[in-house]
Structure formats: structure tokens, C-alpha cells
Short mmCIF file of C-alpha atoms and ligand atoms in Angstrom, two decimals:
data_model
loop_
_atom_site.label_atom_id
_atom_site.label_comp_id
_atom_site.label_asym_id
_atom_site.label_seq_id
_atom_site.Cartn_x
_atom_site.Cartn_y
_atom_site.Cartn_z
CA LYS A 46 133.06 152.60 108.67
CA LYS A 47 132.23 149.55 106.56
CA ALA A 48 129.15 147.85 106.66
CA GLN A 49 129.24 144.09 106.86
CA ILE A 50 125.84 144.19 105.07
CA GLY A 51 123.23 145.37 103.50
CA VAL A 52 119.83 145.31 103.31
CA THR A 53 117.51 146.33 100.26
CA GLY A 54 114.50 146.57 100.33
CA LEU A 55 113.05 147.86 104.08
CA ALA A 56 109.04 146.86 104.25
CA VAL A 57 108.17 145.03 107.57
CA MET A 58 109.94 142.43 106.77
CA GLY A 59 113.75 144.13 105.63
CA SER A 60 113.11 147.05 108.31
CA ASN A 61 112.69 143.63 110.77
CA ILE A 62 115.70 142.17 109.51
CA ALA A 63 118.14 144.91 109.56
CA ARG A 64 117.55 145.84 112.92
CA ASN A 65 117.98 141.89 114.14
CA PHE A 66 121.27 142.59 112.76
CA ALA A 67 121.84 145.76 114.16
CA ARG A 68 120.65 144.56 117.43
CA ASN A 69 123.39 141.45 116.95
CA GLY A 70 126.27 144.34 116.70
CA TYR A 71 126.05 144.26 112.94
CA THR A 72 127.14 147.88 110.84
CA VAL A 73 123.76 147.53 108.48
CA ALA A 74 123.49 149.32 104.75
CA LEU A 75 119.57 150.40 104.64
CA HIS A 76 118.52 151.39 101.03
CA ASN A 77 115.27 151.32 99.87
CA ARG A 78 113.67 152.52 96.28
CA SER A 79 111.96 154.94 97.66
CA ILE A 80 113.51 156.84 100.98
CA ALA A 81 110.86 157.52 103.18
CA LYS A 82 110.96 153.94 104.94
CA THR A 83 114.85 154.60 104.82
CA ASP A 84 114.74 157.26 106.67
CA ALA A 85 111.65 155.70 108.76
CA LEU A 86 113.32 153.17 110.15
CA ILE A 87 116.59 154.68 111.01
CA ALA A 88 113.48 157.31 112.99
CA GLU A 89 111.26 154.87 114.39
CA HIS A 90 114.43 152.49 115.45
CA GLY A 91 118.37 154.24 114.56
CA SER A 92 118.74 153.32 118.37
CA ASP A 93 118.68 149.68 118.05
CA GLY A 94 122.24 149.88 116.50
CA ASP A 95 124.50 151.59 113.53
CA PHE A 96 123.01 151.91 110.66
CA VAL A 97 124.00 153.56 107.14
CA ARG A 98 121.60 155.28 106.14
CA THR A 99 122.06 155.43 101.78
CA GLU A 100 120.22 156.64 98.64
CA THR A 101 120.78 155.40 95.19
CA VAL A 102 122.71 152.22 95.00
CA ALA A 103 125.93 153.02 94.18
CA GLU A 104 126.39 154.77 97.44
CA PHE A 105 124.93 151.39 98.73
CA VAL A 106 126.98 149.21 98.05
CA ASP A 107 130.26 151.63 98.36
CA ALA A 108 128.69 151.61 101.81
CA LEU A 109 130.18 148.03 102.26
CA GLU A 110 133.21 146.16 103.40
CA ARG A 111 134.89 144.21 101.10
CA PRO A 112 133.09 140.86 99.86
CA ARG A 113 130.09 142.11 100.45
CA ARG A 114 126.90 141.15 101.50
CA VAL A 115 123.37 142.24 100.41
CA LEU A 116 120.58 141.03 101.46
CA ILE A 117 117.34 141.77 98.69
CA MET A 118 114.03 142.10 100.57
CA VAL A 119 112.06 143.27 98.04
CA LYS A 120 108.00 141.52 96.57
CA ALA A 121 109.19 138.31 95.16
CA GLY A 122 109.57 137.96 91.00
CA ASP A 123 109.73 141.52 88.60
CA ALA A 124 110.73 143.64 92.08
CA THR A 125 114.05 141.44 92.59
CA ASP A 126 115.08 140.72 89.61
CA ALA A 127 115.20 144.37 88.36
CA VAL A 128 116.98 144.65 91.83
CA ILE A 129 119.27 142.31 91.17
CA GLY A 130 120.17 143.79 88.20
CA GLU A 131 120.78 147.13 89.94
CA LEU A 132 123.52 145.34 91.32
CA ALA A 133 124.63 142.83 89.70
CA ASP A 134 125.99 145.70 87.59
CA ALA A 135 127.37 148.36 91.32
CA MET A 136 128.69 145.39 92.91
CA GLU A 137 132.50 143.16 91.97
CA THR A 138 133.96 139.30 91.78
CA GLY A 139 133.07 137.61 94.71
CA ASP A 140 130.76 140.20 96.47
CA ILE A 141 127.25 138.38 98.03
CA ILE A 142 124.18 138.21 97.18
CA ILE A 143 121.26 136.95 99.27
CA ASP A 144 117.55 136.56 98.21
CA GLY A 145 115.58 136.78 101.44
CA GLY A 146 111.69 136.90 99.78
CA ASN A 147 110.03 134.12 98.69
CA ALA A 148 111.17 133.21 95.00
CA LEU A 149 109.98 130.24 93.39
CA TYR A 150 113.21 128.08 93.71
CA THR A 151 113.39 127.78 89.82
CA ASP A 152 113.76 131.30 89.39
CA THR A 153 116.76 131.39 91.89
CA ILE A 154 118.39 128.15 90.31
CA ARG A 155 118.02 130.29 87.00
CA ARG A 156 119.41 133.49 88.90
CA GLU A 157 122.23 131.89 90.06
CA ARG A 158 123.50 130.69 86.98
CA ALA A 159 123.59 134.03 85.93
CA LEU A 160 125.29 135.70 88.59
CA ALA A 161 127.56 132.92 88.47
CA GLU A 162 128.07 133.56 85.12
CA ARG A 163 129.53 136.90 85.81
CA GLY A 164 132.06 135.97 88.95
CA LEU A 165 129.08 136.80 92.21
CA HIS A 166 127.70 134.56 94.77
CA PHE A 167 124.19 133.89 95.15
CA VAL A 168 122.26 133.16 97.71
CA GLY A 169 118.41 132.32 97.36
CA ALA A 170 117.52 132.11 101.72
CA GLY A 171 114.11 130.95 102.67
CA ILE A 172 113.27 132.79 105.86
CA SER A 173 110.59 131.94 107.75
CA GLY A 174 108.76 133.31 110.78
CA GLY A 175 106.52 136.70 109.15
CA GLU A 176 107.63 140.20 110.49
CA GLU A 177 108.34 138.88 114.60
CA GLY A 178 110.31 136.26 113.32
CA ALA A 179 112.60 138.45 110.98
CA LEU A 180 112.95 141.04 113.78
CA ASN A 181 113.56 138.56 116.84
CA GLY A 182 114.92 135.08 115.25
CA PRO A 183 113.50 133.77 112.23
CA SER A 184 114.59 130.17 110.67
CA ILE A 185 116.61 130.69 107.79
CA MET A 186 117.36 128.56 104.77
CA PRO A 187 120.50 129.61 102.54
CA GLY A 188 120.96 127.62 99.73
CA GLY A 189 123.55 129.09 96.99
CA PRO A 190 127.28 127.87 96.99
CA ALA A 191 128.96 126.44 99.82
CA GLU A 192 131.65 128.68 100.15
CA SER A 193 129.73 132.15 100.44
CA TYR A 194 128.16 130.51 103.48
CA LYS A 195 132.11 130.18 105.32
CA SER A 196 131.72 134.32 105.58
CA LEU A 197 127.65 134.79 105.58
CA GLY A 198 126.64 131.40 108.15
CA PRO A 199 128.36 133.16 110.94
CA MET A 200 125.46 135.96 110.87
CA LEU A 201 122.42 134.64 109.66
CA GLU A 202 123.21 131.94 112.24
CA SER A 203 123.83 135.23 114.91
CA ILE A 204 120.13 136.28 113.85
CA ALA A 205 118.29 133.49 113.44
CA ALA A 206 116.45 131.85 116.15
CA ASN A 207 118.26 129.26 118.22
CA VAL A 208 116.96 125.88 120.32
CA GLU A 209 118.57 124.19 123.25
CA GLY A 210 121.39 126.27 121.16
CA GLU A 211 121.39 125.85 118.07
CA PRO A 212 120.89 128.44 115.65
CA CYS A 213 117.56 127.26 113.59
CA CYS A 214 120.08 128.24 110.37
CA THR A 215 122.23 125.99 108.22
CA HIS A 216 123.14 125.47 104.73
CA ILE A 217 120.65 123.73 102.57
CA GLY A 218 122.25 123.17 99.89
CA PRO A 219 123.12 123.94 96.23
CA ASP A 220 121.24 127.56 94.08
CA GLY A 221 117.47 126.48 94.43
CA SER A 222 117.46 123.77 97.54
CA GLY A 223 116.96 127.00 100.11
CA HIS A 224 114.11 128.51 97.84
CA PHE A 225 112.82 125.06 97.91
CA VAL A 226 113.05 123.91 101.50
CA LYS A 227 111.00 127.14 102.52
CA MET A 228 108.28 125.67 99.69
CA VAL A 229 107.40 122.59 101.16
CA HIS A 230 107.42 124.98 104.67
CA ASN A 231 104.92 126.80 103.55
CA GLY A 232 103.14 124.04 102.36
CA ILE A 233 102.89 121.60 105.78
CA GLU A 234 102.16 125.13 107.14
CA TYR A 235 99.07 125.05 104.49
CA ALA A 236 98.55 121.60 105.43
CA ASP A 237 98.45 122.00 109.48
CA MET A 238 96.20 125.26 108.76
CA GLN A 239 94.24 122.70 107.33
CA LEU A 240 94.27 119.55 109.78
CA ILE A 241 94.04 122.65 112.87
CA GLY A 242 90.43 123.65 111.11
CA GLU A 243 89.14 120.35 110.69
CA ALA A 244 89.36 119.55 113.75
CA TYR A 245 88.25 122.85 115.26
CA ASP A 246 84.45 122.34 112.52
CA LEU A 247 84.97 118.27 114.43
CA MET A 248 83.99 119.83 117.82
CA ARG A 249 82.42 123.00 116.53
CA GLN A 250 79.89 120.88 114.75
CA ALA A 251 79.94 117.52 115.67
CA LEU A 252 79.80 118.18 119.55
CA ASP A 253 78.10 121.41 119.12
CA MET A 254 80.80 122.61 121.01
CA PRO A 255 80.89 126.76 122.55
CA VAL A 256 84.38 128.06 120.44
CA THR A 257 85.77 129.40 124.00
CA ASP A 258 86.08 125.99 125.17
CA ILE A 259 87.46 124.91 122.01
CA ALA A 260 90.05 127.79 122.81
CA GLU A 261 90.26 126.14 125.39
CA VAL A 262 90.84 122.80 124.12
CA PHE A 263 92.92 123.78 121.43
CA ARG A 264 95.28 125.82 124.76
CA GLU A 265 95.36 122.57 126.32
CA TRP A 266 96.71 120.14 123.31
CA ASN A 267 99.71 123.14 123.28
CA THR A 268 100.48 120.83 126.94
CA THR A 269 100.42 117.60 125.02
CA GLU A 270 102.47 115.87 121.51
CA LEU A 271 100.55 118.76 119.78
CA GLU A 272 102.61 121.44 121.65
CA SER A 273 103.12 124.14 118.31
CA TYR A 274 103.13 127.79 117.29
CA LEU A 275 100.04 127.05 115.74
CA VAL A 276 97.86 125.74 117.86
CA GLU A 277 99.48 127.85 120.24
CA ILE A 278 98.09 130.71 118.19
CA THR A 279 94.89 128.43 117.39
CA ALA A 280 93.94 129.58 120.28
CA GLU A 281 93.87 132.83 120.72
CA VAL A 282 92.32 133.18 117.30
CA LEU A 283 89.58 130.79 118.97
CA GLY A 284 89.36 132.73 122.57
CA GLN A 285 89.51 136.75 120.70
CA VAL A 286 85.88 138.06 120.63
CA ASP A 287 84.51 140.88 118.12
CA ALA A 288 84.21 143.82 120.59
CA GLU A 289 81.73 145.28 117.81
CA THR A 290 79.11 141.99 118.30
CA GLY A 291 80.10 141.05 121.20
CA LYS A 292 80.62 137.22 119.14
CA PRO A 293 84.23 135.14 118.68
CA LEU A 294 85.56 136.87 115.87
CA VAL A 295 85.59 133.68 114.32
CA ASP A 296 82.20 133.98 113.66
CA VAL A 297 82.46 137.68 111.70
CA VAL A 298 84.93 136.62 109.84
CA VAL A 299 84.15 135.95 106.00
CA ASP A 300 84.50 132.56 106.01
CA ALA A 301 86.67 132.45 102.66
CA ALA A 302 90.61 131.73 102.93
CA GLY A 303 93.51 133.72 100.92
CA GLN A 304 96.60 132.13 99.74
CA LYS A 305 99.54 134.46 98.45
CA GLY A 306 100.82 131.14 96.48
CA THR A 307 103.42 128.81 97.71
CA GLY A 308 101.22 126.12 99.07
CA ARG A 309 99.92 126.09 94.85
CA TRP A 310 103.76 125.97 93.85
CA THR A 311 104.47 123.42 96.23
CA VAL A 312 101.64 121.27 94.73
CA LYS A 313 102.60 121.79 91.42
CA SER A 314 106.08 120.77 91.95
CA ALA A 315 104.54 117.61 93.77
CA LEU A 316 103.36 116.79 90.88
CA ASP A 317 106.39 116.78 88.86
CA LEU A 318 108.17 115.34 91.11
CA GLY A 319 105.09 112.68 90.93
CA ILE A 320 104.81 112.68 95.45
CA PRO A 321 102.04 112.30 96.59
CA THR A 322 101.48 114.98 98.49
CA THR A 323 98.46 115.35 99.71
CA GLY A 324 97.60 116.77 102.55
CA ILE A 325 98.90 119.64 101.16
CA ALA A 326 96.78 119.46 98.21
CA GLU A 327 93.33 119.47 100.38
CA ALA A 328 94.87 121.76 102.00
CA VAL A 329 95.35 123.93 98.81
CA PHE A 330 92.63 122.88 97.47
CA ALA A 331 89.85 123.49 100.44
CA ARG A 332 91.26 127.25 100.69
CA ALA A 333 90.04 127.52 96.80
CA LEU A 334 86.56 126.08 97.67
CA SER A 335 86.62 128.40 100.87
CA SER A 336 86.50 131.43 98.51
CA ALA A 337 83.91 130.16 95.75
CA THR A 338 82.05 132.01 96.98
CA ASP A 339 79.23 132.13 94.33
CA GLN A 340 79.33 128.97 93.86
CA ARG A 341 78.76 128.00 97.56
CA ALA A 342 76.02 129.97 97.91
CA ALA A 343 74.08 128.23 94.97
CA ALA A 344 75.30 125.03 96.34
CA SER A 345 73.77 125.70 99.65
CA GLY A 346 70.47 124.03 99.28
CA LEU A 347 72.49 120.51 97.36
CA ALA A 348 70.78 117.47 99.75
CA ALA A 349 73.03 116.11 102.98
CA GLY A 350 70.67 112.69 102.75
CA THR A 351 70.10 111.21 105.97
CA LEU A 352 72.33 112.26 108.81
CA GLY A 353 74.10 109.65 111.68
CA ALA A 354 73.97 110.63 115.12
CA ALA A 355 76.04 113.24 116.98
CA PRO A 356 78.47 111.54 119.28
CA THR A 357 77.37 110.82 122.96
CA ASP A 358 80.35 111.32 124.51
CA ARG A 359 82.32 114.31 124.12
CA ASP A 360 85.06 113.84 125.67
CA ALA A 361 85.96 110.76 124.10
CA PHE A 362 85.44 112.17 121.10
CA ILE A 363 88.13 115.34 121.68
CA ALA A 364 90.67 112.50 122.56
CA ASP A 365 89.76 110.73 119.10
CA VAL A 366 89.34 114.56 117.12
CA LYS A 367 93.53 114.61 118.91
CA SER A 368 94.37 111.49 117.81
CA ALA A 369 93.32 111.93 114.15
CA LEU A 370 94.66 115.37 113.96
CA TYR A 371 98.10 113.77 115.53
CA ALA A 372 98.20 110.89 112.34
CA SER A 373 97.24 113.06 109.81
CA LYS A 374 99.36 115.36 110.75
CA VAL A 375 102.59 112.32 110.56
CA VAL A 376 101.53 112.06 106.83
CA ALA A 377 101.26 115.58 105.99
CA TYR A 378 105.21 116.09 107.39
CA ALA A 379 106.25 112.69 106.15
CA GLN A 380 104.46 113.59 102.44
CA GLY A 381 106.37 117.15 102.55
CA PHE A 382 109.70 115.60 103.51
CA ASP A 383 108.97 112.98 100.88
CA GLN A 384 109.10 115.49 98.39
CA ILE A 385 111.76 117.43 99.89
CA ALA A 386 114.09 114.03 99.63
CA ALA A 387 112.28 113.48 96.05
CA GLY A 388 113.89 117.70 94.84
CA SER A 389 116.50 116.81 96.50
CA ALA A 390 117.40 113.73 93.73
CA GLU A 391 116.34 115.40 90.99
CA TYR A 392 118.48 118.53 91.69
CA GLY A 393 121.33 117.16 93.31
CA TRP A 394 120.86 118.70 96.20
CA ASP A 395 122.50 116.75 99.15
CA VAL A 396 119.86 118.26 101.31
CA ASP A 397 120.54 116.98 104.63
CA ARG A 398 116.51 115.95 106.34
CA GLY A 399 117.54 116.18 109.76
CA SER A 400 119.00 119.11 109.61
CA LEU A 401 115.79 120.54 108.40
CA ALA A 402 113.62 119.36 111.34
CA THR A 403 116.38 120.82 113.58
CA ILE A 404 116.45 124.14 111.71
CA TRP A 405 112.13 124.40 112.00
CA ARG A 406 111.92 123.96 115.11
CA GLY A 407 112.22 127.92 116.02
CA GLY A 408 111.10 130.47 114.72
CA CYS A 409 109.39 129.38 111.47
CA ILE A 410 105.66 128.74 111.89
CA ILE A 411 105.71 125.41 111.59
CA ARG A 412 107.56 125.26 114.58
CA ALA A 413 106.50 122.45 116.29
CA GLN A 414 108.22 119.93 119.62
CA PHE A 415 107.81 117.41 117.20
CA LEU A 416 110.01 118.23 115.10
CA ASN A 417 112.58 117.00 117.51
CA ARG A 418 110.68 113.86 116.77
CA ILE A 419 111.41 113.91 113.00
CA ARG A 420 114.94 114.81 113.60
CA GLU A 421 115.64 112.47 116.24
CA ALA A 422 114.04 109.91 112.18
CA TYR A 423 116.48 111.19 109.92
CA GLN A 424 119.39 111.67 112.24
CA GLU A 425 118.44 107.02 113.86
CA ASN A 426 118.63 106.63 110.27
CA PRO A 427 118.74 109.07 107.44
CA ASP A 428 117.13 107.21 104.46
CA LEU A 429 114.07 106.70 105.91
CA PRO A 430 112.00 105.52 103.02
CA SER A 431 108.75 107.60 105.17
CA LEU A 432 108.54 108.15 108.11
CA LEU A 433 105.91 106.73 108.97
CA LEU A 434 108.20 104.32 109.46
CA ALA A 435 109.94 105.96 112.22
CA PRO A 436 109.85 103.51 115.06
CA TYR A 437 108.50 106.77 116.77
CA PHE A 438 105.98 107.20 114.09
CA ARG A 439 104.46 104.09 113.59
CA ASP A 440 103.71 103.47 116.87
CA ALA A 441 102.02 106.92 117.67
CA VAL A 442 100.16 106.56 114.76
CA GLU A 443 99.51 102.85 115.37
CA ALA A 444 98.37 104.00 118.75
CA GLY A 445 96.02 106.71 117.22
CA ILE A 446 94.60 104.73 113.64
CA ASP A 447 91.49 103.44 115.47
CA SER A 448 91.06 107.13 116.35
CA TRP A 449 91.89 108.57 113.16
CA ARG A 450 89.07 105.48 111.96
CA ARG A 451 86.17 106.86 114.37
CA VAL A 452 86.55 110.95 113.18
CA VAL A 453 86.50 110.38 109.53
CA ALA A 454 83.98 107.56 109.53
CA THR A 455 81.68 109.92 112.39
CA ALA A 456 82.85 113.22 110.31
CA THR A 457 81.26 111.22 106.80
CA THR A 458 78.01 109.70 108.08
CA LEU A 459 77.14 113.75 110.04
CA GLY A 460 78.00 115.55 106.66
CA ILE A 461 81.32 117.51 107.97
CA PRO A 462 84.35 117.37 105.35
CA VAL A 463 87.56 116.96 106.66
CA PRO A 464 89.01 116.62 102.73
CA ALA A 465 92.91 116.28 104.65
CA PHE A 466 92.17 114.36 107.56
CA ALA A 467 90.34 111.61 105.06
CA SER A 468 92.32 111.53 102.32
CA SER A 469 95.71 111.32 104.97
CA LEU A 470 94.21 108.20 106.56
CA SER A 471 93.33 107.43 102.21
CA TYR A 472 96.90 107.92 102.12
CA TYR A 473 98.33 105.60 104.88
CA ASP A 474 96.52 102.93 103.96
CA GLY A 475 96.89 103.12 100.17
CA LEU A 476 101.02 102.19 101.84
CA ARG A 477 100.69 100.38 103.81
CA ALA A 478 97.94 98.40 101.57
CA GLU A 479 99.77 94.44 100.24
CA ARG A 480 97.58 95.38 96.93
CA LEU A 481 96.27 98.48 95.16
CA PRO A 482 93.44 98.12 92.37
CA ALA A 483 95.84 99.32 90.18
CA ALA A 484 96.41 96.55 88.56
CA LEU A 485 93.74 96.97 87.73
CA THR A 486 94.14 100.26 85.50
CA GLN A 487 97.02 98.42 83.97
CA GLY A 488 95.14 96.06 82.35
CA LEU A 489 92.99 98.95 81.43
CA ARG A 490 95.97 101.14 79.91
CA ASP A 491 96.87 97.88 77.90
CA PHE A 492 93.14 97.34 76.95
CA PHE A 493 93.08 100.90 75.14
CA GLY A 494 96.39 102.24 74.39
CA ALA A 495 98.47 98.65 74.58
CA HIS A 496 100.55 100.48 77.48
CA THR A 497 101.60 96.65 78.09
CA TYR A 498 101.74 95.32 82.07
CA GLN A 499 104.24 93.41 84.02
CA ARG A 500 103.33 90.64 85.67
CA VAL A 501 104.03 89.24 89.67
CA ASP A 502 105.05 85.79 89.17
CA LYS A 503 107.92 86.29 86.40
CA PRO A 504 109.75 89.75 84.37
CA GLY A 505 109.44 91.18 81.12
CA THR A 506 106.92 93.14 79.70
CA PHE A 507 103.01 91.99 78.16
CA HIS A 508 100.19 92.67 76.22
CA THR A 509 96.80 91.21 75.71
CA LEU A 510 95.47 91.08 72.42
CA TRP A 511 91.98 92.54 73.55
CA SER A 512 90.45 93.18 69.79
CA GLY A 513 92.68 89.40 68.66
CA ASP A 514 91.92 86.43 70.25
CA ARG A 515 92.65 87.38 74.25
CA SER A 516 95.95 85.47 74.39
CA GLU A 517 98.86 87.40 76.27
CA VAL A 518 102.39 88.35 74.24
CA GLU A 519 105.58 89.73 75.03
CA ALA A 520 105.56 92.94 74.32
P1 NBP B 287 106.93 142.98 99.76
O1 NBP B 287 106.65 141.97 99.04
O2 NBP B 287 105.23 144.09 100.20
O3 NBP B 287 107.62 144.22 98.99
C1 NBP B 287 107.21 145.89 99.56
C2 NBP B 287 109.55 145.76 99.02
O4 NBP B 287 109.54 145.72 97.48
C3 NBP B 287 109.40 147.08 99.28
O5 NBP B 287 110.48 147.49 100.39
C4 NBP B 287 109.48 148.25 97.63
O6 NBP B 287 110.10 149.29 97.67
C5 NBP B 287 110.12 146.69 96.92
N1 NBP B 287 110.29 146.75 95.46
C6 NBP B 287 108.86 146.83 94.76
BR1 NBP B 287 107.44 146.17 95.15
N2 NBP B 287 108.74 146.76 93.51
C7 NBP B 287 110.42 147.13 93.34
C8 NBP B 287 111.32 146.97 92.67
N3 NBP B 287 110.82 147.14 91.23
N4 NBP B 287 112.46 147.29 93.01
C9 NBP B 287 112.72 147.58 93.51
N5 NBP B 287 111.62 147.48 95.56
C10 NBP B 287 110.63 147.14 94.96
O7 NBP B 287 107.42 143.39 100.80
P2 NBP B 287 107.64 142.43 102.94
O8 NBP B 287 105.90 142.47 103.08
O9 NBP B 287 108.29 143.19 103.87
O10 NBP B 287 108.40 140.76 101.82
C11 NBP B 287 109.59 140.73 101.77
C12 NBP B 287 110.01 139.75 101.16
O11 NBP B 287 109.62 138.62 102.22
C13 NBP B 287 109.15 139.39 99.63
O12 NBP B 287 109.56 138.62 98.84
C14 NBP B 287 108.28 138.34 100.75
O13 NBP B 287 107.70 136.88 99.98
C15 NBP B 287 108.67 138.06 101.52
N6 NBP B 287 109.07 136.83 102.46
C16 NBP B 287 107.42 138.03 103.66
C17 NBP B 287 106.63 137.40 104.56
C18 NBP B 287 106.30 138.24 105.32
O14 NBP B 287 105.39 137.71 106.49
N7 NBP B 287 105.13 139.54 105.57
C19 NBP B 287 107.37 135.47 105.64
C20 NBP B 287 108.76 135.30 104.70
C21 NBP B 287 108.92 135.36 103.28
P3 NBP B 287 108.80 150.46 97.57
O15 NBP B 287 109.06 150.59 99.40
O16 NBP B 287 109.76 152.27 97.33
O17 NBP B 287 107.92 150.56 97.33
#
């Protein structure tokens, strides 16, 4: 019996996805560069379903029914190119190669083009949910040709997470669109985690709360509109006690956050597209600052100045922090969805943001109650200029705006860093401002570089003769 799908790259993600396919009744051909991982998977989990063990690429390709479908789950970058090259040489017209790794979307665009020339379908699929999601139902964001989704879609939908009867998998759009939206998803994940971190830090520092009490606050928040996987696991991590010292685990973990690069990619892309994703950028930079340990040690004696008084009403401040967290989170998502709209326009992908919110409701790391509201917002108006303008979010932010300002002001007077809370609030104020100081920027640019400006009261492009008689001329 031929296999319906092949998985190559059987480290943690690939093994779990292969098992997920097998548990859903598919016959799965297995392949890994080194046979040890293949054998380990069969030895430990062979009873999950029908697996076909293969050693060489030729054997692997031969084990598959046509059109062949192969999912690559190897390390992103050169390893992916190497595996694609070997597979493409062995495959035939109409076969489908799926890259489920965290590829950079521009690599996916390049790979799709090269494989299309050889008559092969290439599907760059973003897969979120970590190990657990891979096994029990991830959120899957496949790009690539619509035609390949016809044969592949039902299989991917059957292994994906499912929320209220809807699979967390949909065709995103052509070529690199799947990996692009997965990248922005990861960027939003960075922002979400940074905001959670700031909320925690405020309770810790401004209110001097014990970590266990803060864990309790997050547990409670997880029963409200903030309900989400990240808030849920925040309560778990904060509740964890170190066996060796008896201290909260967060107090024995080095406070230098790592990153594997998808947040940085998101920000680079945002810069290229000219989209202010300040929440994600602050989160990436906050991790960078945290990891600058030598510099931080050298700077630890710098003056704090005269600090303000701590809030006196604990419960009121916690409520304010909650509102600030929610409002800042709305901003981070609004910005991420703006970036997706801009990427979609730039590359002609026609990404439907409502469907995206739908498939992020389950399986993935940023899954949250809140995504239902985003989905409704884009269903109501697919061309929404900003998520902040959807009636639900407009009202939610308005209800929390005073709290948000109090939290940022309190953090500032207490010397507690809140880069994501503060920049999200500034973004919001900038977005709603009637006039911005950009008019002055234009004046300065015209002064030193004759870059010209436009006037509010008449059409045309103008320049002031700054080094002459300072009269205005039409440029
Ligand atoms: P890794 O990213 O650690 O990759 C290990 C796999 O790549 C092994 O199967 C290894 O084979 C294979 N490989 C390498 Br390394 N170089 C190769 C080459 N030149 N030729 C062939 N195979 C090669 O595995 P992972 O953590 O399971 O992640 C897989 C993909 O999924 C990555 O792109 C990752 O970014 C993405 N992803 C991971 C997560 C997560 O939570 N971990 C979540 C979402 C997406 P070997 O056994 O012979 O060394």
C-alpha cells in the first residue's frame, strides 16, 4: 500500500506531525537524514498508525501515491534547500512539496518559482503550536498554488486544531503568503509576551506583590476577555516553585530573553513595508536589551531620579493594568494585521484577514478568545482601515483609555520600564491625532535638503527659498 503523505525531518516537530497524520488514518512514509530518528519514531510510536519506514530519498519517494505529497520538517535555511533539491530530483510533474518549517517568506517565493519551472507544486506552510500542537492539532497556514490545496487541504485540515467545528487551517494565498503570515503571527507572539511581562513587572515592582499572588491574578484574567493560551501558561510559569531553592522559578531564571529570529524578520519586513509595528519592535528590542548583560551590569548604578509614590489602591491598580494590557494588545494585533494587509498588497496575495483570525483561534501560541472579536470585525468589514476602528475594539479601548494612561504614567514615575505599553499608547495617540509634528519635519527637510512640502490649503508642491528671501515657490 502506498503512503498518502511523506514526512522528512523527524526531529520533534516532524515526528509529532507524522504521528498526527497517522492517528488521523493516513498512511505515512517516514524519512530522516539519519535513520536513527526514523527507527526511534517507529519503535516508540509505531502503534499510532500506518508508517512506512524508508532509508533513502529514492525509497521514500517511491513509497508515495501520486501525486506525491511530501512534508519537509527540517531546520530552516540551507537544510531546507538541500532537502528540496534531493526531493525535486526524484519527484515528477504534479507532485507537491510542502515546507512546514519556519522559512523566511522570501525564500519560499524563490523556491516556489524554481519548483514551478520544474512542474512541481511547492507549498510553504506556516505551522504554529510547538510540539504539542504538532501532535494534537496545530494551526496551519499553507500558501502556494490554490490547485495544490485541493488535494492537500483536506489532509491538513484533518490534522489541524478545530474550533467550533472549523479547522484551524485555510489556504492563505500564493507562494510566500503562508510563511509571511506565520512570521507576523510570531511577531505578534513576541508583542503579546512582552505585554504580559510588563503587566507582571508592574504588579511585582509597583505593588510589591508576591509572585504567587500575581499567578493568581493571571489565572483570574484567563476567565475574562483576556482568556488566551499565553495568559493561561503565564499563571503556570509564575506558579512554578524551584525545587532546589524553594524560590519562585522566575526568580532563579536568568533574565536574558533569547530569540530565534522570526520577531526580527517581522520588524525588518515592517520597516520595508513602512508599517509601524511598534508593539512587535519594542518586544524584539526589549529582548535584545535584556540580553545585553554586560552593558546592563555596567549601567546598573545609573540614577533613577526622584521616584513617585507607589499606588495605594492595589485592586484598582491591578484593574488598570488589566485594561492597559488589553488595550496594548489590541494595538499590537491592529499593527500586525496592518502589516499583513500591506504584505498582501505588495505581493498580490489577497489575504483574507478574517479567515486568518479564524485559524489562529486554536492550535497556535497566540490562540485567544479575543480572536473571535477580530474575526467578527473583519467579517463585518473586510477593508477595515484599522482594527482600532472596529466598533467592538473602539469601545473596548475607550473604556480602558484612562486606566492605560494611569498605568503608563505610574510606570514612568516609578522608573519601571514599559516599552510596549508606552509605545502602544503613543501609537494610539498618534493615530487619532488631528495634527502631528510631521509638518515640522517636512519644514526641516525642506530647509536642509529642498525636499519640498505640500500645503493644507491648496494643491501643489512647494519650497521655501530658505537661503534666499524666504519666499515660497512652487516646486
Ligand atoms: P530542527 O529545526 O532542530 O531540525 C532538525 C531536523 O533537521 C532533523 O531531522 C535533522 O536531521 C534535519 N536536518 C538538518 Br539540522 N540539516 C539537514 C540537512 N542538511 N539535510 C537533511 N536534513 C537535515 O527540528 P524541529 O525543532 O523539529 O523543527 C523543524 C522545523 O519546524 C524548523 O524549521 C522549525 O523552525 C519549525 N518549527 C518549530 C517549532 C518548534 O516549536 N520547535 C514550531 C514551529 C515550527 P538529522 O536527524 O539527520 O540531524
